[in-house]
Amino acid sequence: YGDCAIVPDPTAEQLADIAISSARTAAQFGIEPRVAMLSYSTGTSGSGSGVEKVRTATELVRQRDPELMVEGPIQYDAAVDPTVAAAKMPDSEVAGRATVLIFPDLNTGNNTYKAVQRSAGAVAIGPVLQGLNKPVNDLSRGALVEDIVNTVAITAIQAQGE
């Protein structure tokens, strides 16, 4: 998930940077990056300034990293559920199989990651800060012991990759 902790209302350019950095981080951990640029709209089903920002960010990602698999705007359900993806974006190489999910703003990202962690019992690692010269990561004030241990482990792995 990106960005869940740093930029409150990223521009399209910042969203593109977040997507590319997050894809690189996923690849560093052996995850094939398939990036979903999340929105309340999938494809051309909706409009509005938020949708346009995500659409522009997606195009910027495609220009900056043509080899990266990226789709957007796309709703969360279409990004992660193959059945929904087949109905909403049947020709997408990302829809239904996204491994990197980019939220349009901090409000959405932060609340989603905390909701998933607490409701589904998912493991939360990070926030993992990207684009810095050395590995630096952060913890939520509500971090559990398991979250702290996992974040320390991730930071150590990042440091070894340098």
PDB file of N, CA and C in Angstrom, residues 6-73:
ATOM      1  N   ILE A   6       2.627   9.673   4.627  1.00  0.00           N
ATOM      2  CA  ILE A   6       3.481  10.849   4.451  1.00  0.00           C
ATOM      3  C   ILE A   6       2.799  12.031   3.765  1.00  0.00           C
ATOM      4  N   VAL A   7       2.337  11.880   2.526  1.00  0.00           N
ATOM      5  CA  VAL A   7       1.849  13.007   1.723  1.00  0.00           C
ATOM      6  C   VAL A   7       0.319  13.086   1.810  1.00  0.00           C
ATOM      7  N   PRO A   8      -0.222  14.122   2.464  1.00  0.00           N
ATOM      8  CA  PRO A   8      -1.674  14.196   2.665  1.00  0.00           C
ATOM      9  C   PRO A   8      -2.497  14.225   1.380  1.00  0.00           C
ATOM     10  N   ASP A   9      -2.111  15.048   0.424  1.00  0.00           N
ATOM     11  CA  ASP A   9      -2.882  15.191  -0.812  1.00  0.00           C
ATOM     12  C   ASP A   9      -1.909  15.299  -1.984  1.00  0.00           C
ATOM     13  N   PRO A  10      -1.349  14.170  -2.415  1.00  0.00           N
ATOM     14  CA  PRO A  10      -0.320  14.218  -3.448  1.00  0.00           C
ATOM     15  C   PRO A  10      -0.851  14.718  -4.787  1.00  0.00           C
ATOM     16  N   THR A  11       0.024  15.396  -5.519  1.00  0.00           N
ATOM     17  CA  THR A  11      -0.285  15.794  -6.889  1.00  0.00           C
ATOM     18  C   THR A  11      -0.190  14.561  -7.778  1.00  0.00           C
ATOM     19  N   ALA A  12      -0.592  14.689  -9.025  1.00  0.00           N
ATOM     20  CA  ALA A  12      -0.457  13.582  -9.978  1.00  0.00           C
ATOM     21  C   ALA A  12       1.012  13.182 -10.114  1.00  0.00           C
ATOM     22  N   GLU A  13       1.900  14.166 -10.139  1.00  0.00           N
ATOM     23  CA  GLU A  13       3.333  13.887 -10.250  1.00  0.00           C
ATOM     24  C   GLU A  13       3.833  13.113  -9.027  1.00  0.00           C
ATOM     25  N   GLN A  14       3.390  13.519  -7.847  1.00  0.00           N
ATOM     26  CA  GLN A  14       3.786  12.807  -6.634  1.00  0.00           C
ATOM     27  C   GLN A  14       3.212  11.398  -6.599  1.00  0.00           C
ATOM     28  N   LEU A  15       1.976  11.225  -7.035  1.00  0.00           N
ATOM     29  CA  LEU A  15       1.390   9.879  -7.101  1.00  0.00           C
ATOM     30  C   LEU A  15       2.192   8.983  -8.037  1.00  0.00           C
ATOM     31  N   ALA A  16       2.616   9.530  -9.165  1.00  0.00           N
ATOM     32  CA  ALA A  16       3.435   8.758 -10.105  1.00  0.00           C
ATOM     33  C   ALA A  16       4.748   8.348  -9.446  1.00  0.00           C
ATOM     34  N   ASP A  17       5.389   9.275  -8.745  1.00  0.00           N
ATOM     35  CA  ASP A  17       6.634   8.957  -8.037  1.00  0.00           C
ATOM     36  C   ASP A  17       6.404   7.885  -6.977  1.00  0.00           C
ATOM     37  N   ILE A  18       5.322   8.012  -6.227  1.00  0.00           N
ATOM     38  CA  ILE A  18       4.986   7.027  -5.194  1.00  0.00           C
ATOM     39  C   ILE A  18       4.779   5.653  -5.829  1.00  0.00           C
ATOM     40  N   ALA A  19       4.095   5.607  -6.953  1.00  0.00           N
ATOM     41  CA  ALA A  19       3.832   4.334  -7.635  1.00  0.00           C
ATOM     42  C   ALA A  19       5.127   3.674  -8.091  1.00  0.00           C
ATOM     43  N   ILE A  20       5.997   4.443  -8.715  1.00  0.00           N
ATOM     44  CA  ILE A  20       7.253   3.883  -9.225  1.00  0.00           C
ATOM     45  C   ILE A  20       8.148   3.438  -8.071  1.00  0.00           C
ATOM     46  N   SER A  21       8.255   4.250  -7.029  1.00  0.00           N
ATOM     47  CA  SER A  21       9.061   3.868  -5.859  1.00  0.00           C
ATOM     48  C   SER A  21       8.497   2.625  -5.184  1.00  0.00           C
ATOM     49  N   SER A  22       7.185   2.557  -5.071  1.00  0.00           N
ATOM     50  CA  SER A  22       6.551   1.393  -4.440  1.00  0.00           C
ATOM     51  C   SER A  22       6.760   0.133  -5.269  1.00  0.00           C
ATOM     52  N   ALA A  23       6.705   0.266  -6.583  1.00  0.00           N
ATOM     53  CA  ALA A  23       6.962  -0.880  -7.464  1.00  0.00           C
ATOM     54  C   ALA A  23       8.392  -1.378  -7.287  1.00  0.00           C
ATOM     55  N   ARG A  24       9.335  -0.461  -7.186  1.00  0.00           N
ATOM     56  CA  ARG A  24      10.741  -0.853  -6.984  1.00  0.00           C
ATOM     57  C   ARG A  24      10.928  -1.543  -5.640  1.00  0.00           C
ATOM     58  N   THR A  25      10.248  -1.040  -4.621  1.00  0.00           N
ATOM     59  CA  THR A  25      10.334  -1.674  -3.308  1.00  0.00           C
ATOM     60  C   THR A  25       9.750  -3.081  -3.360  1.00  0.00           C
ATOM     61  N   ALA A  26       8.620  -3.249  -4.019  1.00  0.00           N
ATOM     62  CA  ALA A  26       8.026  -4.586  -4.162  1.00  0.00           C
ATOM     63  C   ALA A  26       9.003  -5.529  -4.852  1.00  0.00           C
ATOM     64  N   ALA A  27       9.610  -5.067  -5.936  1.00  0.00           N
ATOM     65  CA  ALA A  27      10.565  -5.898  -6.677  1.00  0.00           C
ATOM     66  C   ALA A  27      11.762  -6.271  -5.802  1.00  0.00           C
ATOM     67  N   GLN A  28      12.202  -5.338  -4.955  1.00  0.00           N
ATOM     68  CA  GLN A  28      13.323  -5.600  -4.053  1.00  0.00           C
ATOM     69  C   GLN A  28      13.022  -6.773  -3.117  1.00  0.00           C
ATOM     70  N   PHE A  29      11.740  -6.977  -2.817  1.00  0.00           N
ATOM     71  CA  PHE A  29      11.342  -8.066  -1.937  1.00  0.00           C
ATOM     72  C   PHE A  29      10.804  -9.276  -2.703  1.00  0.00           C
ATOM     73  N   GLY A  30      11.090  -9.339  -4.001  1.00  0.00           N
ATOM     74  CA  GLY A  30      10.721 -10.499  -4.798  1.00  0.00           C
ATOM     75  C   GLY A  30       9.272 -10.548  -5.234  1.00  0.00           C
ATOM     76  N   ILE A  31       8.581  -9.435  -5.170  1.00  0.00           N
ATOM     77  CA  ILE A  31       7.178  -9.365  -5.590  1.00  0.00           C
ATOM     78  C   ILE A  31       7.121  -8.727  -6.967  1.00  0.00           C
ATOM     79  N   GLU A  32       6.502  -9.413  -7.922  1.00  0.00           N
ATOM     80  CA  GLU A  32       6.355  -8.825  -9.249  1.00  0.00           C
ATOM     81  C   GLU A  32       5.383  -7.652  -9.151  1.00  0.00           C
ATOM     82  N   PRO A  33       5.858  -6.437  -9.450  1.00  0.00           N
ATOM     83  CA  PRO A  33       4.964  -5.283  -9.295  1.00  0.00           C
ATOM     84  C   PRO A  33       3.908  -5.187 -10.392  1.00  0.00           C
ATOM     85  N   ARG A  34       2.664  -5.202  -9.962  1.00  0.00           N
ATOM     86  CA  ARG A  34       1.507  -4.898 -10.812  1.00  0.00           C
ATOM     87  C   ARG A  34       0.758  -3.805 -10.068  1.00  0.00           C
ATOM     88  N   VAL A  35       0.881  -2.581 -10.562  1.00  0.00           N
ATOM     89  CA  VAL A  35       0.469  -1.394  -9.819  1.00  0.00           C
ATOM     90  C   VAL A  35      -0.958  -0.984 -10.146  1.00  0.00           C
ATOM     91  N   ALA A  36      -1.773  -0.849  -9.102  1.00  0.00           N
ATOM     92  CA  ALA A  36      -3.143  -0.348  -9.237  1.00  0.00           C
ATOM     93  C   ALA A  36      -3.191   1.064  -8.672  1.00  0.00           C
ATOM     94  N   MET A  37      -3.564   2.013  -9.520  1.00  0.00           N
ATOM     95  CA  MET A  37      -3.730   3.408  -9.110  1.00  0.00           C
ATOM     96  C   MET A  37      -5.195   3.560  -8.698  1.00  0.00           C
ATOM     97  N   LEU A  38      -5.444   3.522  -7.409  1.00  0.00           N
ATOM     98  CA  LEU A  38      -6.805   3.418  -6.890  1.00  0.00           C
ATOM     99  C   LEU A  38      -7.598   4.715  -6.978  1.00  0.00           C
ATOM    100  N   SER A  39      -8.903   4.534  -7.188  1.00  0.00           N
ATOM    101  CA  SER A  39      -9.849   5.637  -7.309  1.00  0.00           C
ATOM    102  C   SER A  39     -11.238   5.097  -6.988  1.00  0.00           C
ATOM    103  N   TYR A  40     -12.198   5.985  -6.890  1.00  0.00           N
ATOM    104  CA  TYR A  40     -13.586   5.538  -6.736  1.00  0.00           C
ATOM    105  C   TYR A  40     -14.197   5.179  -8.079  1.00  0.00           C
ATOM    106  N   SER A  41     -13.415   5.261  -9.137  1.00  0.00           N
ATOM    107  CA  SER A  41     -13.868   4.974 -10.494  1.00  0.00           C
ATOM    108  C   SER A  41     -12.916   3.975 -11.139  1.00  0.00           C
ATOM    109  N   THR A  42     -13.448   3.125 -11.988  1.00  0.00           N
ATOM    110  CA  THR A  42     -12.616   2.195 -12.745  1.00  0.00           C
ATOM    111  C   THR A  42     -12.685   2.566 -14.215  1.00  0.00           C
ATOM    112  N   GLY A  43     -11.517   2.724 -14.827  1.00  0.00           N
ATOM    113  CA  GLY A  43     -11.457   3.074 -16.248  1.00  0.00           C
ATOM    114  C   GLY A  43     -12.099   4.421 -16.509  1.00  0.00           C
ATOM    115  N   THR A  44     -13.099   4.418 -17.364  1.00  0.00           N
ATOM    116  CA  THR A  44     -13.779   5.665 -17.735  1.00  0.00           C
ATOM    117  C   THR A  44     -15.173   5.768 -17.114  1.00  0.00           C
ATOM    118  N   SER A  45     -15.425   4.984 -16.055  1.00  0.00           N
ATOM    119  CA  SER A  45     -16.774   4.943 -15.474  1.00  0.00           C
ATOM    120  C   SER A  45     -17.152   6.192 -14.685  1.00  0.00           C
ATOM    121  N   GLY A  46     -16.201   7.003 -14.310  1.00  0.00           N
ATOM    122  CA  GLY A  46     -16.514   8.179 -13.514  1.00  0.00           C
ATOM    123  C   GLY A  46     -15.656   9.360 -13.891  1.00  0.00           C
ATOM    124  N   SER A  47     -15.976  10.495 -13.284  1.00  0.00           N
ATOM    125  CA  SER A  47     -15.201  11.702 -13.546  1.00  0.00           C
ATOM    126  C   SER A  47     -15.106  12.515 -12.265  1.00  0.00           C
ATOM    127  N   GLY A  48     -14.334  13.554 -12.318  1.00  0.00           N
ATOM    128  CA  GLY A  48     -14.124  14.407 -11.160  1.00  0.00           C
ATOM    129  C   GLY A  48     -12.645  14.668 -10.989  1.00  0.00           C
ATOM    130  N   SER A  49     -12.322  15.644 -10.175  1.00  0.00           N
ATOM    131  CA  SER A  49     -10.921  16.040 -10.031  1.00  0.00           C
ATOM    132  C   SER A  49     -10.051  14.914  -9.472  1.00  0.00           C
ATOM    133  N   GLY A  50     -10.585  14.135  -8.533  1.00  0.00           N
ATOM    134  CA  GLY A  50      -9.813  13.025  -7.981  1.00  0.00           C
ATOM    135  C   GLY A  50      -9.521  11.950  -9.008  1.00  0.00           C
ATOM    136  N   VAL A  51     -10.513  11.636  -9.822  1.00  0.00           N
ATOM    137  CA  VAL A  51     -10.338  10.637 -10.881  1.00  0.00           C
ATOM    138  C   VAL A  51      -9.329  11.143 -11.906  1.00  0.00           C
ATOM    139  N   GLU A  52      -9.440  12.400 -12.271  1.00  0.00           N
ATOM    140  CA  GLU A  52      -8.518  12.975 -13.260  1.00  0.00           C
ATOM    141  C   GLU A  52      -7.088  12.982 -12.739  1.00  0.00           C
ATOM    142  N   LYS A  53      -6.912  13.247 -11.450  1.00  0.00           N
ATOM    143  CA  LYS A  53      -5.571  13.220 -10.864  1.00  0.00           C
ATOM    144  C   LYS A  53      -4.970  11.822 -10.988  1.00  0.00           C
ATOM    145  N   VAL A  54      -5.756  10.805 -10.683  1.00  0.00           N
ATOM    146  CA  VAL A  54      -5.275   9.423 -10.776  1.00  0.00           C
ATOM    147  C   VAL A  54      -5.019   9.045 -12.232  1.00  0.00           C
ATOM    148  N   ARG A  55      -5.883   9.465 -13.131  1.00  0.00           N
ATOM    149  CA  ARG A  55      -5.701   9.187 -14.559  1.00  0.00           C
ATOM    150  C   ARG A  55      -4.387   9.812 -15.052  1.00  0.00           C
ATOM    151  N   THR A  56      -4.148  11.064 -14.686  1.00  0.00           N
ATOM    152  CA  THR A  56      -2.917  11.750 -15.080  1.00  0.00           C
ATOM    153  C   THR A  56      -1.698  11.057 -14.479  1.00  0.00           C
ATOM    154  N   ALA A  57      -1.782  10.688 -13.205  1.00  0.00           N
ATOM    155  CA  ALA A  57      -0.671   9.995 -12.548  1.00  0.00           C
ATOM    156  C   ALA A  57      -0.355   8.677 -13.248  1.00  0.00           C
ATOM    157  N   THR A  58      -1.386   7.951 -13.649  1.00  0.00           N
ATOM    158  CA  THR A  58      -1.186   6.678 -14.351  1.00  0.00           C
ATOM    159  C   THR A  58      -0.453   6.899 -15.665  1.00  0.00           C
ATOM    160  N   GLU A  59      -0.842   7.915 -16.399  1.00  0.00           N
ATOM    161  CA  GLU A  59      -0.154   8.230 -17.662  1.00  0.00           C
ATOM    162  C   GLU A  59       1.295   8.620 -17.414  1.00  0.00           C
ATOM    163  N   LEU A  60       1.557   9.366 -16.355  1.00  0.00           N
ATOM    164  CA  LEU A  60       2.934   9.737 -16.020  1.00  0.00           C
ATOM    165  C   LEU A  60       3.771   8.502 -15.698  1.00  0.00           C
ATOM    166  N   VAL A  61       3.199   7.556 -14.965  1.00  0.00           N
ATOM    167  CA  VAL A  61       3.915   6.308 -14.670  1.00  0.00           C
ATOM    168  C   VAL A  61       4.255   5.595 -15.972  1.00  0.00           C
ATOM    169  N   ARG A  62       3.303   5.510 -16.879  1.00  0.00           N
ATOM    170  CA  ARG A  62       3.542   4.825 -18.161  1.00  0.00           C
ATOM    171  C   ARG A  62       4.635   5.514 -18.968  1.00  0.00           C
ATOM    172  N   GLN A  63       4.686   6.841 -18.913  1.00  0.00           N
ATOM    173  CA  GLN A  63       5.735   7.579 -19.622  1.00  0.00           C
ATOM    174  C   GLN A  63       7.098   7.368 -18.976  1.00  0.00           C
ATOM    175  N   ARG A  64       7.143   7.411 -17.664  1.00  0.00           N
ATOM    176  CA  ARG A  64       8.411   7.328 -16.932  1.00  0.00           C
ATOM    177  C   ARG A  64       8.970   5.911 -16.858  1.00  0.00           C
ATOM    178  N   ASP A  65       8.097   4.910 -16.847  1.00  0.00           N
ATOM    179  CA  ASP A  65       8.529   3.512 -16.735  1.00  0.00           C
ATOM    180  C   ASP A  65       7.632   2.641 -17.610  1.00  0.00           C
ATOM    181  N   PRO A  66       7.881   2.665 -18.924  1.00  0.00           N
ATOM    182  CA  PRO A  66       6.994   1.966 -19.871  1.00  0.00           C
ATOM    183  C   PRO A  66       6.876   0.458 -19.644  1.00  0.00           C
ATOM    184  N   GLU A  67       7.847  -0.151 -18.993  1.00  0.00           N
ATOM    185  CA  GLU A  67       7.813  -1.597 -18.758  1.00  0.00           C
ATOM    186  C   GLU A  67       6.965  -1.984 -17.543  1.00  0.00           C
ATOM    187  N   LEU A  68       6.667  -1.028 -16.684  1.00  0.00           N
ATOM    188  CA  LEU A  68       5.926  -1.309 -15.458  1.00  0.00           C
ATOM    189  C   LEU A  68       4.454  -1.568 -15.766  1.00  0.00           C
ATOM    190  N   MET A  69       3.922  -2.645 -15.215  1.00  0.00           N
ATOM    191  CA  MET A  69       2.491  -2.927 -15.363  1.00  0.00           C
ATOM    192  C   MET A  69       1.731  -2.017 -14.408  1.00  0.00           C
ATOM    193  N   VAL A  70       0.876  -1.157 -14.969  1.00  0.00           N
ATOM    194  CA  VAL A  70       0.125  -0.203 -14.155  1.00  0.00           C
ATOM    195  C   VAL A  70      -1.269  -0.035 -14.734  1.00  0.00           C
ATOM    196  N   GLU A  71      -2.248   0.117 -13.856  1.00  0.00           N
ATOM    197  CA  GLU A  71      -3.632   0.332 -14.285  1.00  0.00           C
ATOM    198  C   GLU A  71      -4.250   1.402 -13.402  1.00  0.00           C
ATOM    199  N   GLY A  72      -5.006   2.281 -14.016  1.00  0.00           N
ATOM    200  CA  GLY A  72      -5.694   3.292 -13.238  1.00  0.00           C
ATOM    201  C   GLY A  72      -6.401   4.285 -14.131  1.00  0.00           C
ATOM    202  N   PRO A  73      -7.411   4.889 -13.615  1.00  0.00           N
ATOM    203  CA  PRO A  73      -7.984   4.663 -12.296  1.00  0.00           C
ATOM    204  C   PRO A  73      -8.683   3.305 -12.207  1.00  0.00           C
TER     205      PRO A  73
END
